[in-house]
């Protein structure tokens, strides 16, 4: 695909960065290494441009005879150019947004302004929109996983490259500053080249916590309050009224609280996570208030502040003669001192310089907000509203948004762990020795009685199993964090693999044991207890489980204490691994419809928490379209969604990227919250067809993945899943247990492994067979599928995401990886099935969409991916060679390092891979 004029700038940027990288490599590694890299690049580019295929044989001829040192240089070169190209593309996206704004070409789809325009044109009233906005709550939840390997050092350098490219793009071609900018870029590229991409040691949870928190200073402190302000202004601009907004964006995190399958998340780690969150939030607020105390040097000889402001100044204890006529500076120095004293009560170490003196600490962050309101009102009173808006209002918004907690840290654990811990507690307390042998009704009755009883189960003299002690220690730490930082610091408890009412009640009893739930006839807790329905069977049973839960008086009391809204998490990753792409997507859709109906009938409100990953195989894909494709009534002004792995850096490493992502989530939530039933264009045939398609697709998928006795051997041979488990990638084990079964493998490395060998099987396998069989079984079946693709947003999203993944799928590369499978018959049999199914999926995608171009509706993504293919092809050649060497016993350090680098570099080139 040749670049259009509008894409010329990004092409220029990538070529510039590539040239600078080449110069750096030549100077640092020598001309012979540079010549090898350049020959490899030219072969890859020439072959790709000629027929679109991967020149594996030609590349192997260039690469496999090179020394391991030279191969490492090649891997690093293509890894860095992929990262630099990603950075250039991100800068270009923002450049295009600015161009559209200047050109007056209308608001871009996915923006808040565009959605409000559409609502206004559709006749939405101010009251309808204000009602949605007033309850709007969008919560991206940052998570870590085994495929995330990006270093803070690298992200910081790439941020500087982005800033320099942005500055360069604003200059004319003959600007004298261009040469100096290019010199700065060369230095950044040199710094990157001489920086190790990967760590020498395995990532710890503490490292993941710290790296996730850096995004607040990089982008979130600035972007989140600004987006909320702009949303209110856009509403007022259209409807001429003010709107009362709560905290529209509430960031969340799982890093340090998610124990499911991660033995390294302990009570100590959870304490570190919550204290670091508070330290980042309060450190930022202290710096902001201190900055205001320097900036606002207004003199009382020239302005007349309000009495309330004068009182703050007088109470500050600042009696310096230099500031005697500067009431704002004195007031703010007093506020800084009180905030510092507040921080000292809840933090072991308060960041930033000490205050001018000791003052009474604030009782809460709300008191600081009230004082900031005094400052704002006083500035407005004497004609300095502009100063208030520019300097103080943003600080107030940040304090109100991030509080003393920064973000909510969710706890998560598997239901199987809870029942074992509960059995241990009940046995030690003399209640029953046979909890695990009880049926569901008996368990519910027992747990309900415990929630009504003030008698604790836990005894300091009992001898508990290690698992019980560790789980209770984490819960104790959650109670300590809430007591120290407030209930917002740990707002949710997520139950993985939830299957029953007792799975939920077990958590409630455990919360009671650590003082986070008040027992009695009407028990209460501040934590949302969130069942996570993950497998296909669990999704089928979810409506029945929720109905039984909401029919239980003791649980309705807990729900009432939390505002009457039940949160339910639905898992895209494990349901996909369980049933395949089409079945998972349909079951998630149907479960949401039925869960909404159950909640409505029970008089409760529902909020969905979407456990989406970066890839289509884990629920990924364009967020705006995905949210709009949700069933009517399932969004209801509230959306929680996971942001995982490498996608966190892609979305939040720069303010412009963070703004674009958060605005997209917000705009889609607004649009989806209003009644769109008339826009769905569905009829009864669509749902009936999807039931059958789902069953057929699942049969084909499970027939390969679970029923073929050789599939596990094939999977472990063709993908680097074993190497991912052993190398320094992420803190979490790749499997929940030591088993080699697909069932026990975490969904993240399952998808990641398939993307590395470029087959991405979880995102399309079984779909072609389902369409084939459906069309053959029904007269007019093919026409019905085309009609569904034309009129049903849900089905359009399925096809769009599948097209994106099929574009990244490369059978030629996959065949080379398959040669790593030693059993020839097994290799040929399973690869034959994969090739045949891929052909069916491609054919049906073209038939239903009317285009053989898989990305006809997304030319920007098509251009981006086509341009990066030459960077990926050499990496696959080398990864296959390193896997072959590693598996035959050549585990020397350089081979292991080269293999690890290829894993990282391929993930970088594919962008959403895990």
XYZ file of C-alpha atoms in Angstrom, residues 255-685:
431
model
C -1.215 -4.431 39.973
C -0.472 -5.455 43.532
C -3.974 -6.696 44.317
C -4.493 -9.429 41.715
C -3.465 -12.694 43.344
C -5.137 -15.072 40.882
C -2.321 -17.333 39.750
C 0.369 -14.945 40.979
C 2.050 -16.156 44.184
C 4.204 -13.031 44.268
C 1.280 -10.773 45.249
C 1.498 -10.882 49.034
C 0.302 -8.696 51.886
C 3.639 -6.885 51.790
C 3.241 -6.201 48.068
C -0.285 -4.942 48.560
C 0.900 -2.557 51.258
C 3.581 -1.309 48.889
C 0.977 -0.761 46.145
C -1.500 1.195 48.240
C 1.144 3.283 49.987
C 2.833 4.091 46.663
C -0.488 5.144 45.183
C -1.096 7.523 48.088
C 2.471 8.765 47.892
C 2.140 9.593 44.179
C -1.211 11.342 44.672
C -0.235 13.365 47.721
C 3.210 14.140 46.325
C 1.586 15.587 43.224
C -0.918 17.641 45.234
C 1.798 18.953 47.555
C 3.899 20.058 44.589
C 0.889 21.731 42.978
C -0.117 23.668 46.095
C 3.498 24.672 46.693
C 3.749 25.891 43.088
C 0.608 27.995 43.575
C 2.144 29.503 46.698
C 4.963 30.783 44.519
C 2.885 31.858 41.516
C 0.052 33.781 43.211
C 2.028 36.754 44.520
C -0.928 39.171 44.295
C -0.584 42.099 46.681
C -3.301 43.273 49.041
C -2.125 46.796 48.238
C -3.525 46.268 44.716
C -6.430 43.831 45.186
C -8.996 43.166 47.902
C -9.289 39.462 48.703
C -12.350 37.994 50.403
C -12.577 37.699 54.158
C -12.388 33.914 53.864
C -9.095 34.170 51.993
C -7.706 36.606 54.567
C -8.659 34.138 57.308
C -6.701 31.403 55.533
C -3.714 33.719 55.266
C -3.891 34.681 58.945
C -4.157 31.017 59.975
C -1.132 30.014 57.911
C 1.476 30.844 60.533
C 3.536 32.540 57.819
C 4.693 35.815 59.395
C 7.476 36.624 56.942
C 7.820 40.361 56.366
C 8.454 39.635 52.698
C 4.928 38.286 52.280
C 2.997 40.503 54.630
C 1.015 42.009 51.722
C 0.689 38.711 49.784
C -2.350 36.965 51.281
C -2.630 34.314 48.560
C 0.937 33.152 49.012
C 0.491 33.043 52.785
C -2.817 31.177 52.521
C -1.386 28.612 50.134
C 1.725 28.102 52.269
C -0.617 27.322 55.146
C -2.581 24.926 52.950
C 0.661 23.238 51.936
C 1.633 22.834 55.589
C -1.740 21.313 56.496
C -1.618 18.951 53.499
C 1.923 17.950 54.441
C 0.767 17.162 57.962
C -2.125 15.129 56.521
C 0.327 13.181 54.330
C 2.628 12.561 57.284
C -0.218 10.794 59.087
C -0.782 8.282 56.262
C 2.667 7.952 54.669
C 5.920 6.677 56.099
C 7.797 9.143 53.895
C 6.280 12.381 52.568
C 7.622 13.408 49.163
C 8.829 16.926 48.440
C 10.270 19.718 50.585
C 8.953 20.278 54.116
C 6.504 23.098 54.893
C 7.379 26.404 56.511
C 5.933 25.271 59.833
C 3.788 22.765 61.700
C 0.015 23.178 61.335
C -3.005 21.067 62.158
C -3.439 18.429 59.430
C -6.443 18.401 57.179
C -9.050 15.961 58.369
C -9.737 14.904 54.797
C -8.967 15.827 51.222
C -12.422 17.440 51.096
C -11.115 20.164 53.438
C -8.285 20.962 51.008
C -10.800 21.203 48.170
C -12.897 23.608 50.263
C -9.840 25.823 50.828
C -9.028 25.788 47.116
C -12.611 26.908 46.509
C -11.960 29.842 48.823
C -8.909 30.791 46.756
C -10.883 30.541 43.503
C -13.806 32.590 44.821
C -11.495 35.278 46.118
C -9.664 35.590 42.799
C -12.961 35.874 40.958
C -14.159 38.569 43.375
C -11.527 41.080 42.286
C -11.504 40.385 38.554
C -8.849 37.660 38.458
C -11.121 34.844 37.249
C -8.657 34.190 34.442
C -5.915 33.490 36.964
C -8.249 31.201 38.898
C -9.150 29.232 35.767
C -5.576 28.942 34.561
C -3.813 28.187 37.834
C -6.117 27.053 40.649
C -9.060 25.318 38.965
C -6.823 22.632 37.363
C -5.240 21.899 40.750
C -8.654 21.637 42.387
C -9.800 19.274 39.634
C -6.756 17.056 40.134
C -7.268 16.926 43.890
C -10.963 16.133 43.473
C -10.277 13.459 40.850
C -7.339 11.616 42.393
C -7.882 12.368 46.078
C -5.452 10.817 48.524
C -5.730 7.386 46.891
C -4.855 8.082 43.211
C -6.776 5.066 41.902
C -8.744 2.102 43.151
C -6.711 -1.080 43.665
C -8.903 -4.122 43.049
C -8.347 -7.360 44.880
C -8.780 -10.545 42.828
C -8.533 -14.212 43.683
C -9.833 -17.492 42.285
C -13.023 -18.943 43.754
C -11.263 -22.290 44.250
C -8.893 -20.600 46.711
C -11.735 -18.980 48.625
C -13.541 -22.250 49.238
C -10.389 -23.939 50.543
C -9.697 -21.023 52.894
C -13.316 -21.010 54.037
C -13.199 -24.751 54.714
C -10.068 -24.260 56.822
C -11.623 -21.432 58.839
C -14.877 -23.318 59.454
C -13.066 -26.473 60.502
C -10.767 -24.649 62.925
C -13.757 -22.814 64.425
C -15.588 -26.106 65.007
C -18.463 -25.179 62.670
C -18.038 -28.037 60.180
C -15.323 -30.367 58.961
C -17.095 -31.045 55.670
C -17.598 -27.679 53.993
C -16.104 -28.915 50.725
C -18.518 -31.860 50.764
C -21.620 -29.688 51.139
C -23.963 -29.042 48.251
C -24.706 -25.483 47.122
C -27.862 -25.037 49.216
C -26.071 -26.156 52.379
C -23.153 -23.819 51.716
C -25.448 -20.839 51.114
C -27.360 -21.515 54.333
C -24.165 -21.783 56.382
C -22.546 -18.675 54.868
C -25.733 -16.654 55.280
C -25.810 -17.531 58.965
C -22.181 -16.444 59.330
C -22.927 -13.072 57.744
C -25.690 -12.482 60.273
C -23.533 -13.531 63.221
C -21.146 -11.168 64.966
C -19.063 -14.132 66.149
C -15.724 -14.275 64.310
C -14.448 -17.515 62.839
C -10.768 -16.639 63.026
C -8.790 -17.378 66.175
C -5.219 -16.282 66.944
C -4.595 -19.732 68.460
C -5.753 -21.811 65.498
C -3.220 -23.587 63.264
C -4.205 -22.652 59.709
C -2.796 -23.817 56.407
C -0.252 -21.540 54.742
C -2.739 -20.597 52.006
C -5.271 -19.501 54.630
C -2.682 -17.439 56.495
C -1.487 -15.710 53.337
C -5.009 -14.922 52.112
C -6.066 -13.502 55.473
C -2.863 -11.459 55.596
C -3.750 -9.832 52.260
C -7.268 -9.081 53.477
C -5.878 -7.642 56.712
C -3.666 -5.411 54.603
C -6.685 -4.256 52.603
C -8.416 -3.320 55.844
C -5.323 -1.410 56.969
C -5.134 0.442 53.642
C -8.795 1.434 53.814
C -8.389 2.617 57.389
C -5.355 4.660 56.405
C -6.285 5.979 52.952
C -10.080 5.691 52.764
C -12.461 3.225 51.125
C -11.643 4.438 47.599
C -8.183 2.850 47.806
C -9.579 -0.733 47.644
C -13.071 -0.487 46.160
C -13.630 -3.919 44.561
C -13.066 -7.596 45.196
C -13.156 -9.617 41.962
C -13.834 -13.373 42.100
C -12.235 -15.284 39.248
C -14.021 -18.371 37.931
C -17.214 -17.466 39.782
C -19.813 -20.196 39.319
C -22.292 -19.925 42.173
C -23.873 -17.841 44.912
C -21.604 -19.450 47.502
C -18.564 -18.188 45.581
C -19.766 -14.646 46.295
C -20.843 -15.263 49.888
C -17.474 -16.823 50.746
C -15.787 -13.531 49.945
C -18.363 -11.663 52.016
C -17.591 -13.857 55.047
C -13.841 -13.376 54.543
C -14.358 -9.600 54.454
C -16.286 -9.885 57.700
C -13.353 -11.719 59.315
C -11.027 -8.741 58.716
C -13.512 -6.020 59.648
C -14.448 -4.929 56.119
C -18.032 -6.131 56.443
C -20.367 -5.351 59.310
C -22.409 -8.473 60.197
C -25.958 -8.594 61.463
C -29.536 -8.903 60.194
C -28.675 -6.324 57.531
C -24.945 -6.714 56.878
C -23.081 -3.932 55.072
C -19.757 -3.373 53.334
C -18.132 -0.605 51.313
C -16.494 -3.031 48.868
C -18.135 -4.118 45.639
C -18.025 -7.917 45.461
C -17.664 -8.658 41.759
C -18.207 -12.135 40.317
C -16.148 -12.760 37.182
C -17.816 -15.117 34.727
C -15.116 -16.457 32.413
C -15.798 -19.826 30.832
C -18.520 -20.522 28.282
C -20.446 -22.597 30.816
C -20.117 -19.890 33.494
C -21.456 -17.301 31.035
C -24.425 -19.561 30.269
C -25.125 -19.938 33.993
C -24.408 -16.301 34.930
C -28.019 -15.015 34.687
C -29.242 -17.849 36.909
C -26.439 -17.224 39.397
C -27.140 -13.488 39.535
C -30.883 -14.057 39.937
C -30.285 -16.374 42.895
C -27.847 -13.906 44.411
C -30.229 -10.961 44.128
C -33.044 -13.070 45.560
C -31.090 -13.548 48.788
C -32.119 -10.997 51.477
C -28.713 -10.984 53.168
C -27.023 -10.144 49.894
C -29.593 -7.487 48.985
C -28.648 -5.810 52.244
C -25.007 -5.754 51.155
C -26.049 -4.380 47.783
C -28.169 -1.641 49.351
C -25.152 -0.499 51.363
C -23.307 -0.003 48.062
C -25.977 2.099 46.360
C -27.988 -0.730 44.832
C -25.682 -1.267 41.835
C -24.194 -4.701 41.262
C -20.996 -5.002 39.291
C -20.403 -8.083 37.176
C -17.173 -8.817 35.347
C -17.183 -10.770 32.113
C -13.996 -12.409 30.898
C -13.062 -12.237 27.249
C -9.759 -14.085 27.540
C -10.732 -17.344 29.204
C -14.048 -17.601 27.393
C -12.152 -17.291 24.120
C -9.636 -19.952 25.160
C -12.539 -22.124 26.251
C -14.841 -21.820 23.244
C -13.131 -19.900 20.460
C -13.663 -16.393 19.101
C -17.179 -16.522 17.669
C -18.667 -18.494 20.551
C -16.978 -16.348 23.176
C -18.150 -13.125 21.572
C -21.734 -14.343 21.252
C -21.897 -15.791 24.761
C -20.603 -12.538 26.213
C -23.218 -10.592 24.262
C -26.091 -12.902 25.264
C -24.958 -12.987 28.890
C -25.078 -9.198 29.068
C -28.623 -9.080 27.675
C -29.844 -11.683 30.124
C -27.973 -10.223 33.105
C -29.500 -6.794 32.411
C -32.960 -8.390 32.356
C -32.297 -10.226 35.622
C -31.103 -7.071 37.352
C -34.037 -5.046 36.015
C -36.557 -7.641 37.221
C -34.891 -7.655 40.653
C -34.913 -3.864 40.924
C -31.115 -3.558 40.870
C -28.784 -1.647 38.578
C -25.917 -3.351 36.827
C -22.443 -2.243 35.850
C -20.298 -4.421 33.613
C -16.582 -4.757 34.011
C -15.101 -5.870 30.700
C -11.958 -7.979 31.032
C -10.613 -7.072 27.596
C -7.024 -7.533 26.489
C -5.076 -5.901 23.698
C -5.741 -8.595 21.125
C -8.958 -9.645 19.432
C -8.428 -13.087 20.931
C -8.737 -11.441 24.335
C -11.549 -9.000 23.572
C -9.404 -6.311 21.982
C -10.035 -4.247 18.891
C -11.250 -0.689 18.340
C -12.803 0.366 21.651
C -15.365 2.816 20.258
C -16.977 0.278 17.950
C -16.791 -2.436 20.604
C -18.653 -0.347 23.184
C -21.327 0.738 20.712
C -21.824 -2.898 19.725
C -22.774 -3.861 23.292
C -26.407 -4.818 23.910
C -28.837 -2.009 24.606
C -29.014 -1.244 28.320
C -25.744 -2.958 29.188
C -23.652 0.215 29.498
C -26.050 2.394 31.546
C -23.695 5.381 32.071
C -20.980 3.184 33.581
C -18.102 1.272 32.088
C -15.143 -0.500 33.636
C -12.573 -1.996 31.317
C -9.121 -3.500 31.725
C -6.125 -1.952 29.978
C -3.429 -4.584 29.705
C 0.229 -5.106 29.024
C 1.861 -3.325 26.124
C -1.409 -1.491 25.374
C -0.954 0.545 28.564
C 2.199 2.106 27.166
C 0.581 2.522 23.756
C -2.361 4.406 25.262
C -0.954 6.370 28.187
C 2.731 7.083 27.530
C 1.974 10.531 26.078
C -0.731 13.105 26.951
C -2.135 13.174 23.398
C -2.481 9.381 23.321
C -4.048 9.310 26.769
C -6.519 12.035 25.823
C -7.514 10.230 22.643
C -8.033 6.909 24.419
C -9.950 8.262 27.414
C -12.095 10.509 25.241
C -12.962 7.546 23.031
C -14.063 5.480 26.038
C -16.067 8.401 27.423
C -17.754 9.281 24.136
C -18.705 5.671 23.429
C -20.105 5.244 26.941
C -22.294 8.327 26.484
C -23.562 7.135 23.119
C -24.176 3.564 24.274
C -25.995 4.693 27.421
C -28.828 6.280 25.491
C -31.469 4.015 23.992
C -30.193 2.733 20.663
C -32.686 -0.058 20.113
C -33.958 1.471 16.882
C -30.428 1.630 15.494
C -29.622 -2.069 15.864
C -31.605 -3.113 12.830
C -31.835 -6.679 14.071
C -34.585 -9.186 13.617
C -35.277 -12.509 15.251
C -33.405 -14.388 12.540
